[in-house]
């Protein structure tokens, strides 16, 4: 009897369910977009009831499409966006969902930087506080929403909430917890000294039991089976931080290999054997029981194209052509030249600068919509390049990269990445690499694969390769320098704009 694996992927915007066979072929897919709430500038939240309702719906739809018996699903794995803050109350009921696009804690990060908090967290977690980091948000709630803070029973992540609803158990796993700066990274465990550095020594009880990504977190309950069509008792593993899952699902599983994800976030990561590098990186996460992902990340990637399409392309319909493909086609029709516009992809702030804002620069009357779209695609690639340079300066090395995320679906964007980064870029067959990585973790957890590498070898296939163009690489190197010069000039102005916006809250003009 053939066995299958169910991978769930709970991102910032969409939750997906994908059923795979053991060769990595997609048997069925379902996805549903959720709604973010922005009650105040910088606040990005979601309704947890909606998230769970959407999860149940995509699971049932996926099962119906697959036409297989639910009992043939050997295990379930879930990936989800890291950081943000997902909380249950003391009775285990949904309380709060803050997404990783949130920047409300920017002021607290600046205050902590002045106090040297990061100097105390880096030796333990290998990470400094940043605005949508989970302990930073928890610290913000403690100060600004103390009544809500006191109601928190459990703090974990988007995929942990889904696992909790499936199984009834409150757990989290090492990849998400380490990626959020909540673990002693080398020891791979909670640490009271680390929590004290964040001012959260009294919050240790909010952290759930910690398991490995491939450990069994629980089993599908009878009630959930009735609501979703799953078989009661199906094992559910701890799952993965979605960036780690996407790397695994695109075939990146060996030390010294690189994964670039052009999704809501710009994710740039290399597998290393030791958590200690020669220089600092944004964060490190455990990859398996003995290895780590060195990461440079920020909310500066394909979310920019999603915004542009949503605001300016959704009313333009071409039969059989998605608005994303239509936008990229306009960009592909533009021959790159030196005076093309530049774009900073800071719709949701920069990595360590919540004040940063997006913008087009150098526009002229002869520039078209295609020029602006191409500038956006290039600006996102430039942001990825900044992160890649930081990883290399820290001592992690690689000679080629695998690109995944929404940006990899374009035929143009991967070539821009190859030209901007100056390395060959590969794209995997599966578009749902996060769900596939979660499925590989599930298969490993129930013994279908010996480890992640065996699972990736069995389930991942390569689709396309892109070689860098030397002429365009030189062109982009010049534009990248200008991109950075403009960023440096704009930094103090972004701060002034942010301060003006803060003063204007609640004032109608």
CSV table of C-alpha atoms in Angstrom, one decimal:
chain,number,residue,atom,x,y,z
A,1,UNK,CA,0.0,0.0,0.0
A,2,UNK,CA,1.5,3.3,-1.1
A,3,UNK,CA,2.2,5.9,1.7
A,4,UNK,CA,2.0,9.7,1.5
A,5,UNK,CA,3.1,12.6,3.5
A,6,UNK,CA,1.2,15.8,4.3
A,7,UNK,CA,3.1,19.0,4.5
A,8,UNK,CA,1.5,22.2,5.9
A,9,UNK,CA,3.1,25.6,5.4
A,10,UNK,CA,1.7,28.5,7.6
A,11,UNK,CA,3.2,31.6,6.2
A,12,UNK,CA,2.6,35.3,6.9
A,13,UNK,CA,-0.1,35.4,4.2
A,14,UNK,CA,-1.2,32.0,3.0
A,15,UNK,CA,-1.6,28.6,4.6
A,16,UNK,CA,-1.0,25.7,2.3
A,17,UNK,CA,-1.6,21.9,2.5
A,18,UNK,CA,0.3,19.6,0.0
A,19,UNK,CA,0.2,15.9,-0.1
A,20,UNK,CA,3.4,14.3,-1.5
A,21,UNK,CA,4.2,10.7,-2.4
A,22,UNK,CA,7.6,9.4,-1.2
A,23,UNK,CA,9.3,10.5,-4.4
A,24,UNK,CA,8.3,14.1,-3.8
A,25,UNK,CA,5.6,14.4,-6.4
A,26,UNK,CA,2.7,16.6,-5.5
A,27,UNK,CA,-0.5,14.6,-5.3
A,28,UNK,CA,-2.7,17.5,-4.3
A,29,UNK,CA,-2.5,21.1,-3.2
A,30,UNK,CA,-4.8,23.6,-1.5
A,31,UNK,CA,-4.1,27.1,-0.2
A,32,UNK,CA,-6.0,29.9,1.4
A,33,UNK,CA,-5.0,33.5,2.0
A,34,UNK,CA,-5.5,35.0,5.4
A,35,UNK,CA,-6.0,38.6,6.4
A,36,UNK,CA,-3.6,40.8,8.3
A,37,UNK,CA,-4.9,43.5,10.7
A,38,UNK,CA,-2.9,46.7,11.1
A,39,UNK,CA,-4.6,48.4,14.0
A,40,UNK,CA,-1.8,51.0,14.3
A,41,UNK,CA,1.2,52.0,12.2
A,42,UNK,CA,3.8,49.2,12.5
A,43,UNK,CA,1.4,46.7,14.0
A,44,UNK,CA,0.7,43.6,11.9
A,45,UNK,CA,-1.5,41.0,13.5
A,46,UNK,CA,-3.8,38.1,12.4
A,47,UNK,CA,-6.8,36.4,13.8
A,48,UNK,CA,-5.9,32.9,15.1
A,49,UNK,CA,-9.4,31.7,14.7
A,50,UNK,CA,-9.2,32.5,11.0
A,51,UNK,CA,-5.8,30.8,10.7
A,52,UNK,CA,-7.1,27.6,12.2
A,53,UNK,CA,-10.3,27.7,10.1
A,54,UNK,CA,-8.2,28.2,7.0
A,55,UNK,CA,-6.0,25.3,8.0
A,56,UNK,CA,-8.9,22.9,8.4
A,57,UNK,CA,-10.3,24.0,5.1
A,58,UNK,CA,-7.1,23.5,3.1
A,59,UNK,CA,-6.5,20.1,4.7
A,60,UNK,CA,-10.0,18.8,3.8
A,61,UNK,CA,-9.7,20.3,0.3
A,62,UNK,CA,-6.3,18.8,-0.3
A,63,UNK,CA,-7.6,15.3,0.9
A,64,UNK,CA,-10.6,15.6,-1.4
A,65,UNK,CA,-8.5,16.5,-4.4
A,66,UNK,CA,-6.0,13.7,-3.7
A,67,UNK,CA,-8.6,11.0,-3.7
A,68,UNK,CA,-6.6,8.8,-1.3
A,69,UNK,CA,-7.6,7.2,2.0
A,70,UNK,CA,-6.6,9.4,5.0
A,71,UNK,CA,-5.1,6.4,6.7
A,72,UNK,CA,-2.5,6.3,3.9
A,73,UNK,CA,-1.0,9.5,5.1
A,74,UNK,CA,2.0,8.2,7.1
A,75,UNK,CA,2.7,11.5,9.0
A,76,UNK,CA,2.1,15.2,9.0
A,77,UNK,CA,4.8,18.0,9.2
A,78,UNK,CA,4.2,21.7,9.5
A,79,UNK,CA,6.4,24.6,8.6
A,80,UNK,CA,5.6,28.2,9.5
A,81,UNK,CA,7.1,31.7,9.4
A,82,UNK,CA,9.5,32.3,12.2
A,83,UNK,CA,9.4,35.0,14.9
A,84,UNK,CA,6.4,37.3,15.4
A,85,UNK,CA,4.5,36.1,18.5
A,86,UNK,CA,1.7,33.5,18.7
A,87,UNK,CA,0.2,33.1,22.2
A,88,UNK,CA,-2.3,31.0,23.9
A,89,UNK,CA,-3.9,32.1,27.2
A,90,UNK,CA,-3.5,30.1,30.4
A,91,UNK,CA,-6.4,27.9,29.5
A,92,UNK,CA,-4.9,27.0,26.1
A,93,UNK,CA,-7.2,29.3,24.1
A,94,UNK,CA,-6.0,31.5,21.2
A,95,UNK,CA,-5.0,34.9,22.5
A,96,UNK,CA,-2.8,36.8,20.1
A,97,UNK,CA,-1.1,36.5,16.7
A,98,UNK,CA,1.6,39.0,15.8
A,99,UNK,CA,3.3,38.5,12.4
A,100,UNK,CA,6.9,38.8,11.6
A,101,UNK,CA,6.2,42.0,9.5
A,102,UNK,CA,5.5,43.9,12.7
A,103,UNK,CA,7.7,46.8,13.6
A,104,UNK,CA,6.0,48.2,16.8
A,105,UNK,CA,9.0,47.4,18.9
A,106,UNK,CA,11.5,49.5,16.9
A,107,UNK,CA,11.9,52.0,19.8
A,108,UNK,CA,12.5,49.2,22.3
A,109,UNK,CA,15.2,47.8,20.1
A,110,UNK,CA,17.0,51.1,20.0
A,111,UNK,CA,16.7,51.5,23.7
A,112,UNK,CA,18.1,48.0,24.3
A,113,UNK,CA,20.9,48.7,21.9
A,114,UNK,CA,21.9,51.7,23.9
A,115,UNK,CA,21.8,49.6,27.1
A,116,UNK,CA,24.0,46.8,25.5
A,117,UNK,CA,21.3,44.1,25.7
A,118,UNK,CA,22.6,42.6,22.4
A,119,UNK,CA,26.1,42.3,23.9
A,120,UNK,CA,24.5,40.0,26.4
A,121,UNK,CA,22.3,38.0,24.1
A,122,UNK,CA,24.8,37.4,21.2
A,123,UNK,CA,27.2,35.0,23.2
A,124,UNK,CA,24.2,32.8,24.1
A,125,UNK,CA,21.7,33.1,21.2
A,126,UNK,CA,24.1,34.4,18.5
A,127,UNK,CA,21.5,37.1,17.8
A,128,UNK,CA,20.8,40.7,18.7
A,129,UNK,CA,17.3,42.0,19.4
A,130,UNK,CA,15.3,43.2,16.4
A,131,UNK,CA,11.8,44.6,16.0
A,132,UNK,CA,9.7,41.5,15.1
A,133,UNK,CA,11.8,39.0,17.1
A,134,UNK,CA,9.7,37.0,19.5
A,135,UNK,CA,11.4,38.0,22.8
A,136,UNK,CA,11.5,41.7,21.7
A,137,UNK,CA,7.7,41.6,21.1
A,138,UNK,CA,7.2,39.8,24.4
A,139,UNK,CA,9.2,42.6,26.1
A,140,UNK,CA,7.1,45.2,24.3
A,141,UNK,CA,3.9,43.6,25.5
A,142,UNK,CA,5.2,43.4,29.0
A,143,UNK,CA,5.8,47.1,29.0
A,144,UNK,CA,2.9,48.5,26.9
A,145,UNK,CA,0.2,45.8,27.3
A,146,UNK,CA,0.8,44.5,30.8
A,147,UNK,CA,-2.8,43.2,31.2
A,148,UNK,CA,-2.5,41.2,28.0
A,149,UNK,CA,1.0,40.0,28.9
A,150,UNK,CA,-0.3,38.6,32.2
A,151,UNK,CA,-2.9,36.5,30.4
A,152,UNK,CA,-0.3,34.7,28.3
A,153,UNK,CA,0.1,31.0,29.0
A,154,UNK,CA,2.2,29.8,26.1
A,155,UNK,CA,4.4,31.6,23.6
A,156,UNK,CA,5.3,29.9,20.3
A,157,UNK,CA,5.1,30.3,16.5
A,158,UNK,CA,2.6,30.1,13.7
A,159,UNK,CA,3.3,26.4,12.9
A,160,UNK,CA,3.2,25.5,16.6
A,161,UNK,CA,-0.3,26.9,16.8
A,162,UNK,CA,-1.4,24.7,13.9
A,163,UNK,CA,0.3,21.7,15.5
A,164,UNK,CA,-1.4,22.5,18.8
A,165,UNK,CA,-4.8,22.6,17.1
A,166,UNK,CA,-4.2,19.3,15.4
A,167,UNK,CA,-2.9,17.4,18.4
A,168,UNK,CA,-4.0,19.4,21.5
A,169,UNK,CA,-0.4,19.5,22.7
A,170,UNK,CA,1.6,22.7,23.4
A,171,UNK,CA,5.1,22.2,22.2
A,172,UNK,CA,7.7,23.9,20.0
A,173,UNK,CA,10.9,22.7,18.4
A,174,UNK,CA,14.5,23.8,18.1
A,175,UNK,CA,14.7,25.4,14.7
A,176,UNK,CA,12.0,28.0,15.4
A,177,UNK,CA,13.1,28.6,19.0
A,178,UNK,CA,16.7,29.1,18.0
A,179,UNK,CA,15.8,31.3,15.0
A,180,UNK,CA,13.9,33.6,17.4
A,181,UNK,CA,16.9,34.0,19.7
A,182,UNK,CA,15.3,32.1,22.6
A,183,UNK,CA,17.8,29.2,22.9
A,184,UNK,CA,21.4,28.8,24.0
A,185,UNK,CA,22.3,27.9,20.5
A,186,UNK,CA,25.3,25.7,21.2
A,187,UNK,CA,23.5,23.8,24.0
A,188,UNK,CA,20.2,23.9,22.1
A,189,UNK,CA,18.1,24.5,25.2
A,190,UNK,CA,16.3,27.3,27.0
A,191,UNK,CA,18.5,29.6,29.1
A,192,UNK,CA,17.4,31.7,32.1
A,193,UNK,CA,20.4,34.0,31.7
A,194,UNK,CA,19.4,34.7,28.1
A,195,UNK,CA,15.8,35.4,29.1
A,196,UNK,CA,17.0,37.7,31.9
A,197,UNK,CA,19.0,39.7,29.3
A,198,UNK,CA,15.7,40.4,27.5
A,199,UNK,CA,14.1,41.4,30.9
A,200,UNK,CA,12.0,38.2,30.7
A,201,UNK,CA,13.3,36.1,33.5
A,202,UNK,CA,9.8,35.9,34.9
A,203,UNK,CA,8.5,34.5,31.5
A,204,UNK,CA,10.3,31.1,31.4
A,205,UNK,CA,7.0,29.4,32.2
A,206,UNK,CA,5.5,30.7,28.9
A,207,UNK,CA,8.0,28.7,26.8
A,208,UNK,CA,6.5,25.3,25.9
A,209,UNK,CA,8.3,21.9,26.1
A,210,UNK,CA,11.1,21.8,23.5
A,211,UNK,CA,11.4,18.9,21.0
A,212,UNK,CA,13.4,18.1,17.9
A,213,UNK,CA,12.0,18.9,14.5
A,214,UNK,CA,11.4,15.2,13.7
A,215,UNK,CA,10.1,14.2,17.1
A,216,UNK,CA,6.4,13.3,17.3
A,217,UNK,CA,4.6,16.3,18.8
A,218,UNK,CA,1.3,14.4,19.1
A,219,UNK,CA,-1.4,12.7,17.0
A,220,UNK,CA,-4.4,14.0,15.2
A,221,UNK,CA,-7.4,14.1,17.7
A,222,UNK,CA,-10.8,12.6,17.0
A,223,UNK,CA,-12.4,16.0,16.8
A,224,UNK,CA,-9.9,17.3,14.3
A,225,UNK,CA,-10.3,14.1,12.3
A,226,UNK,CA,-14.0,14.8,12.0
A,227,UNK,CA,-13.4,18.4,11.0
A,228,UNK,CA,-10.7,17.8,8.4
A,229,UNK,CA,-11.1,14.3,7.1
A,230,UNK,CA,-7.7,13.2,8.5
A,231,UNK,CA,-7.4,9.9,10.2
A,232,UNK,CA,-7.4,10.1,14.0
A,233,UNK,CA,-4.1,9.1,15.4
A,234,UNK,CA,-2.0,10.2,12.4
A,235,UNK,CA,1.4,11.3,13.8
A,236,UNK,CA,2.4,15.0,13.7
A,237,UNK,CA,6.0,15.9,14.0
A,238,UNK,CA,7.4,19.1,15.6
A,239,UNK,CA,8.0,20.7,12.2
A,240,UNK,CA,10.4,23.4,11.0
A,241,UNK,CA,11.0,27.1,10.9
A,242,UNK,CA,9.8,27.7,7.3
A,243,UNK,CA,13.1,29.0,6.0
A,244,UNK,CA,14.8,25.8,7.1
A,245,UNK,CA,12.0,23.8,5.6
A,246,UNK,CA,12.3,25.6,2.3
A,247,UNK,CA,16.0,25.0,2.2
A,248,UNK,CA,15.4,21.3,2.8
A,249,UNK,CA,12.6,21.2,0.3
A,250,UNK,CA,14.7,22.7,-2.4
A,251,UNK,CA,17.5,20.2,-1.9
A,252,UNK,CA,19.8,22.1,0.4
A,253,UNK,CA,20.8,19.6,3.1
A,254,UNK,CA,24.6,19.3,3.1
A,255,UNK,CA,27.2,21.5,4.9
A,256,UNK,CA,28.4,24.4,2.8
A,257,UNK,CA,25.3,24.6,0.6
A,258,UNK,CA,23.3,27.8,0.2
A,259,UNK,CA,19.6,28.6,0.1
A,260,UNK,CA,18.1,31.9,-1.0
A,261,UNK,CA,14.4,32.4,-0.5
A,262,UNK,CA,12.6,35.3,-2.3
A,263,UNK,CA,9.4,35.2,-0.4
A,264,UNK,CA,7.7,37.6,2.0
A,265,UNK,CA,11.1,37.8,3.6
A,266,UNK,CA,14.6,37.9,2.1
A,267,UNK,CA,16.2,34.7,3.4
A,268,UNK,CA,19.9,33.9,2.8
A,269,UNK,CA,21.4,30.9,4.5
A,270,UNK,CA,24.3,28.5,4.5
A,271,UNK,CA,24.6,25.2,6.4
A,272,UNK,CA,27.5,25.2,8.8
A,273,UNK,CA,28.8,22.6,11.3
A,274,UNK,CA,29.6,25.0,14.1
A,275,UNK,CA,27.4,27.9,15.5
A,276,UNK,CA,30.5,30.1,15.9
A,277,UNK,CA,31.6,32.1,12.8
A,278,UNK,CA,34.4,34.6,12.3
A,279,UNK,CA,31.9,37.5,12.3
A,280,UNK,CA,28.3,38.2,13.2
A,281,UNK,CA,25.3,37.2,11.2
A,282,UNK,CA,21.6,38.2,11.7
A,283,UNK,CA,20.7,34.9,13.2
A,284,UNK,CA,21.5,31.2,13.3
A,285,UNK,CA,19.1,28.3,13.6
A,286,UNK,CA,19.7,24.6,14.3
A,287,UNK,CA,19.3,22.6,11.2
A,288,UNK,CA,19.4,19.1,12.7
A,289,UNK,CA,20.8,17.6,15.8
A,290,UNK,CA,24.3,18.7,15.1
A,291,UNK,CA,24.3,21.4,12.4
A,292,UNK,CA,23.2,25.0,11.9
A,293,UNK,CA,21.9,27.5,9.4
A,294,UNK,CA,23.8,30.8,9.3
A,295,UNK,CA,21.2,33.4,8.2
A,296,UNK,CA,20.9,36.9,7.0
A,297,UNK,CA,17.2,37.8,6.7
A,298,UNK,CA,14.9,40.8,6.4
A,299,UNK,CA,11.4,41.6,5.3
A,300,UNK,CA,12.6,43.0,2.0
A,301,UNK,CA,11.9,40.5,-0.7
A,302,UNK,CA,8.9,39.3,-2.8
A,303,UNK,CA,6.4,41.1,-0.6
A,304,UNK,CA,7.4,44.2,-2.5
A,305,UNK,CA,6.2,42.6,-5.8
A,306,UNK,CA,3.0,41.4,-4.1
A,307,UNK,CA,2.3,44.9,-3.0
A,308,UNK,CA,3.0,46.4,-6.5
A,309,UNK,CA,0.8,43.8,-8.2
A,310,UNK,CA,-2.0,44.2,-5.6
A,311,UNK,CA,-2.1,48.0,-5.9
A,312,UNK,CA,-1.5,48.5,-9.6
A,313,UNK,CA,-2.1,45.2,-11.5
A,314,UNK,CA,-5.1,43.4,-10.1
A,315,UNK,CA,-7.5,45.3,-12.4
A,316,UNK,CA,-5.4,44.4,-15.5
A,317,UNK,CA,-6.6,41.1,-16.7
A,318,UNK,CA,-4.9,39.1,-19.5
A,319,UNK,CA,-6.6,35.8,-20.2
A,320,UNK,CA,-4.5,32.9,-19.0
A,321,UNK,CA,-1.8,35.2,-17.6
A,322,UNK,CA,-1.4,35.9,-13.9
A,323,UNK,CA,-0.8,39.5,-12.9
A,324,UNK,CA,2.6,38.5,-11.5
A,325,UNK,CA,3.6,37.1,-14.9
A,326,UNK,CA,2.2,40.2,-16.6
A,327,UNK,CA,4.3,42.4,-14.4
A,328,UNK,CA,7.5,40.4,-15.0
A,329,UNK,CA,6.9,40.3,-18.7
A,330,UNK,CA,6.9,44.1,-18.7
A,331,UNK,CA,10.2,44.1,-16.8
A,332,UNK,CA,11.7,41.6,-19.2
A,333,UNK,CA,10.9,43.8,-22.1
A,334,UNK,CA,13.2,46.5,-20.7
A,335,UNK,CA,16.8,46.5,-21.8
A,336,UNK,CA,18.9,47.4,-18.7
A,337,UNK,CA,20.9,50.6,-19.0
A,338,UNK,CA,22.8,52.8,-16.5
A,339,UNK,CA,20.2,55.4,-15.8
A,340,UNK,CA,17.4,53.0,-14.9
A,341,UNK,CA,15.5,53.8,-11.7
A,342,UNK,CA,16.6,52.3,-8.4
A,343,UNK,CA,14.3,50.9,-5.7
A,344,UNK,CA,14.7,50.3,-2.0
A,345,UNK,CA,12.6,47.3,-0.9
A,346,UNK,CA,11.8,48.6,2.6
A,347,UNK,CA,8.0,48.5,2.7
A,348,UNK,CA,8.3,46.8,6.1
A,349,UNK,CA,11.5,48.4,7.3
A,350,UNK,CA,15.1,47.2,6.9
A,351,UNK,CA,16.7,44.5,9.0
A,352,UNK,CA,18.0,46.5,11.9
A,353,UNK,CA,16.2,49.8,11.0
A,354,UNK,CA,12.5,49.8,11.5
A,355,UNK,CA,12.4,53.4,10.3
A,356,UNK,CA,13.5,52.6,6.7
A,357,UNK,CA,11.0,53.1,4.0
A,358,UNK,CA,10.7,51.9,0.4
A,359,UNK,CA,11.1,54.2,-2.5
A,360,UNK,CA,11.9,54.6,-6.2
A,361,UNK,CA,14.8,56.9,-7.1
A,362,UNK,CA,16.0,58.4,-10.4
A,363,UNK,CA,12.7,58.3,-12.3
A,364,UNK,CA,12.4,60.3,-15.5
A,365,UNK,CA,9.6,61.1,-17.9
A,366,UNK,CA,10.8,58.4,-20.4
A,367,UNK,CA,10.6,55.6,-17.8
A,368,UNK,CA,7.7,53.2,-18.1
A,369,UNK,CA,5.9,50.9,-15.8
A,370,UNK,CA,8.2,48.1,-17.0
A,371,UNK,CA,11.2,50.2,-15.8
A,372,UNK,CA,9.7,50.5,-12.3
A,373,UNK,CA,9.0,46.8,-12.1
A,374,UNK,CA,12.5,45.9,-13.2
A,375,UNK,CA,13.9,48.4,-10.6
A,376,UNK,CA,11.9,46.6,-7.9
A,377,UNK,CA,13.1,43.2,-9.0
A,378,UNK,CA,16.7,44.5,-9.0
A,379,UNK,CA,16.3,46.3,-5.7
A,380,UNK,CA,15.1,43.1,-4.0
A,381,UNK,CA,18.1,41.2,-5.4
A,382,UNK,CA,20.5,44.0,-4.2
A,383,UNK,CA,19.0,43.5,-0.7
A,384,UNK,CA,19.7,39.8,-0.9
A,385,UNK,CA,23.3,40.6,-2.0
A,386,UNK,CA,23.8,42.8,1.1
A,387,UNK,CA,22.9,39.8,3.2
A,388,UNK,CA,25.1,37.4,1.2
A,389,UNK,CA,28.1,39.7,1.7
A,390,UNK,CA,27.6,39.7,5.4
A,391,UNK,CA,27.4,35.8,5.5
A,392,UNK,CA,30.7,35.6,3.5
A,393,UNK,CA,32.4,38.2,5.7
A,394,UNK,CA,31.5,36.0,8.7
A,395,UNK,CA,33.3,33.1,7.1
A,396,UNK,CA,30.6,30.9,5.6
A,397,UNK,CA,31.5,29.9,2.0
A,398,UNK,CA,29.6,28.6,-1.0
A,399,UNK,CA,29.9,28.7,-4.8
A,400,UNK,CA,26.3,28.3,-5.9
A,401,UNK,CA,22.9,28.7,-4.5
A,402,UNK,CA,19.4,27.3,-4.8
A,403,UNK,CA,16.6,29.8,-5.1
A,404,UNK,CA,13.1,29.2,-3.9
A,405,UNK,CA,10.0,31.2,-2.8
A,406,UNK,CA,7.6,33.1,-5.0
A,407,UNK,CA,10.4,34.9,-6.7
A,408,UNK,CA,11.8,31.6,-8.2
A,409,UNK,CA,8.6,31.1,-10.2
A,410,UNK,CA,9.6,34.0,-12.6
A,411,UNK,CA,11.8,33.2,-15.5
A,412,UNK,CA,13.4,36.6,-15.3
A,413,UNK,CA,14.0,37.1,-11.6
A,414,UNK,CA,16.3,34.0,-11.0
A,415,UNK,CA,18.6,35.3,-13.8
A,416,UNK,CA,18.7,38.7,-12.1
A,417,UNK,CA,19.7,37.0,-8.9
A,418,UNK,CA,22.5,35.1,-10.7
A,419,UNK,CA,23.8,38.3,-12.3
A,420,UNK,CA,23.6,40.4,-9.1
A,421,UNK,CA,25.1,37.7,-6.9
A,422,UNK,CA,27.7,36.5,-9.5
A,423,UNK,CA,27.0,32.8,-8.7
A,424,UNK,CA,25.1,30.0,-10.5
A,425,UNK,CA,21.5,29.7,-9.3
A,426,UNK,CA,19.3,26.6,-9.4
A,427,UNK,CA,15.6,26.3,-9.0
A,428,UNK,CA,13.9,23.1,-7.8
A,429,UNK,CA,10.9,21.5,-9.4
A,430,UNK,CA,8.6,21.9,-6.4
A,431,UNK,CA,7.1,25.4,-5.9
A,432,UNK,CA,6.0,24.4,-2.4
A,433,UNK,CA,9.4,23.9,-0.9
A,434,UNK,CA,8.3,24.8,2.6
A,435,UNK,CA,5.6,22.2,2.6
A,436,UNK,CA,8.0,19.7,1.0
A,437,UNK,CA,10.6,20.3,3.7
A,438,UNK,CA,8.0,19.8,6.4
A,439,UNK,CA,6.9,16.5,4.7
A,440,UNK,CA,10.6,15.4,4.6
A,441,UNK,CA,10.8,16.1,8.4
A,442,UNK,CA,7.6,14.1,8.9
A,443,UNK,CA,8.9,11.2,6.8
A,444,UNK,CA,12.2,11.2,8.8
A,445,UNK,CA,10.2,11.3,12.1
A,446,UNK,CA,8.4,8.1,11.3
A,447,UNK,CA,11.4,6.3,9.9
A,448,UNK,CA,10.7,6.5,6.2
A,449,UNK,CA,14.1,8.3,5.8
A,450,UNK,CA,17.2,7.9,7.9
A,451,UNK,CA,17.8,11.6,8.0
A,452,UNK,CA,17.1,14.9,6.2
A,453,UNK,CA,19.7,14.3,3.5
A,454,UNK,CA,18.2,10.9,2.6
A,455,UNK,CA,14.8,12.5,2.5
A,456,UNK,CA,15.9,15.4,0.3
A,457,UNK,CA,17.7,13.0,-2.0
A,458,UNK,CA,14.5,11.0,-2.4
A,459,UNK,CA,12.0,13.8,-2.7
A,460,UNK,CA,13.7,16.8,-4.4
A,461,UNK,CA,14.2,17.3,-8.1
A,462,UNK,CA,15.9,20.1,-10.0
A,463,UNK,CA,14.1,22.2,-12.6
A,464,UNK,CA,16.3,25.1,-14.0
A,465,UNK,CA,19.8,26.4,-13.8
A,466,UNK,CA,21.0,30.0,-14.4
A,467,UNK,CA,24.6,31.1,-15.1
A,468,UNK,CA,25.6,34.7,-14.3
A,469,UNK,CA,26.2,37.0,-17.3
A,470,UNK,CA,29.6,38.7,-16.9
A,471,UNK,CA,28.5,41.9,-18.6
A,472,UNK,CA,25.3,42.2,-16.6
A,473,UNK,CA,27.1,41.3,-13.4
A,474,UNK,CA,29.5,44.3,-14.0
A,475,UNK,CA,26.4,46.5,-14.7
A,476,UNK,CA,24.7,45.5,-11.5
A,477,UNK,CA,27.9,46.0,-9.5
A,478,UNK,CA,27.9,49.6,-10.5
A,479,UNK,CA,24.2,50.0,-9.7
A,480,UNK,CA,24.6,48.2,-6.4
A,481,UNK,CA,27.2,50.8,-5.3
A,482,UNK,CA,24.7,53.6,-6.2
A,483,UNK,CA,21.9,51.7,-4.4
A,484,UNK,CA,24.0,51.7,-1.2
A,485,UNK,CA,25.0,55.4,-1.5
A,486,UNK,CA,21.3,56.4,-1.7
A,487,UNK,CA,20.5,54.2,1.2
A,488,UNK,CA,23.2,55.9,3.3
A,489,UNK,CA,21.9,59.3,2.3
A,490,UNK,CA,18.3,58.4,3.1
A,491,UNK,CA,18.8,56.8,6.5
A,492,UNK,CA,18.6,60.0,8.6
A,493,UNK,CA,15.6,61.2,6.5
A,494,UNK,CA,13.7,57.9,7.1
A,495,UNK,CA,14.1,58.5,10.8
A,496,UNK,CA,12.8,62.0,10.6
A,497,UNK,CA,9.8,60.7,8.6
A,498,UNK,CA,9.1,58.0,11.1
A,499,UNK,CA,9.2,60.5,13.9
A,500,UNK,CA,6.8,62.8,12.1
A,501,UNK,CA,4.4,59.9,11.6
A,502,UNK,CA,4.6,59.0,15.3
A,503,UNK,CA,3.7,62.6,16.2
A,504,UNK,CA,0.8,62.6,13.7
A,505,UNK,CA,-0.9,59.5,15.1
A,506,UNK,CA,-4.5,60.2,15.7
A,507,UNK,CA,-4.3,63.6,14.0
A,508,UNK,CA,-6.6,64.1,11.0
A,509,UNK,CA,-5.2,66.6,8.4
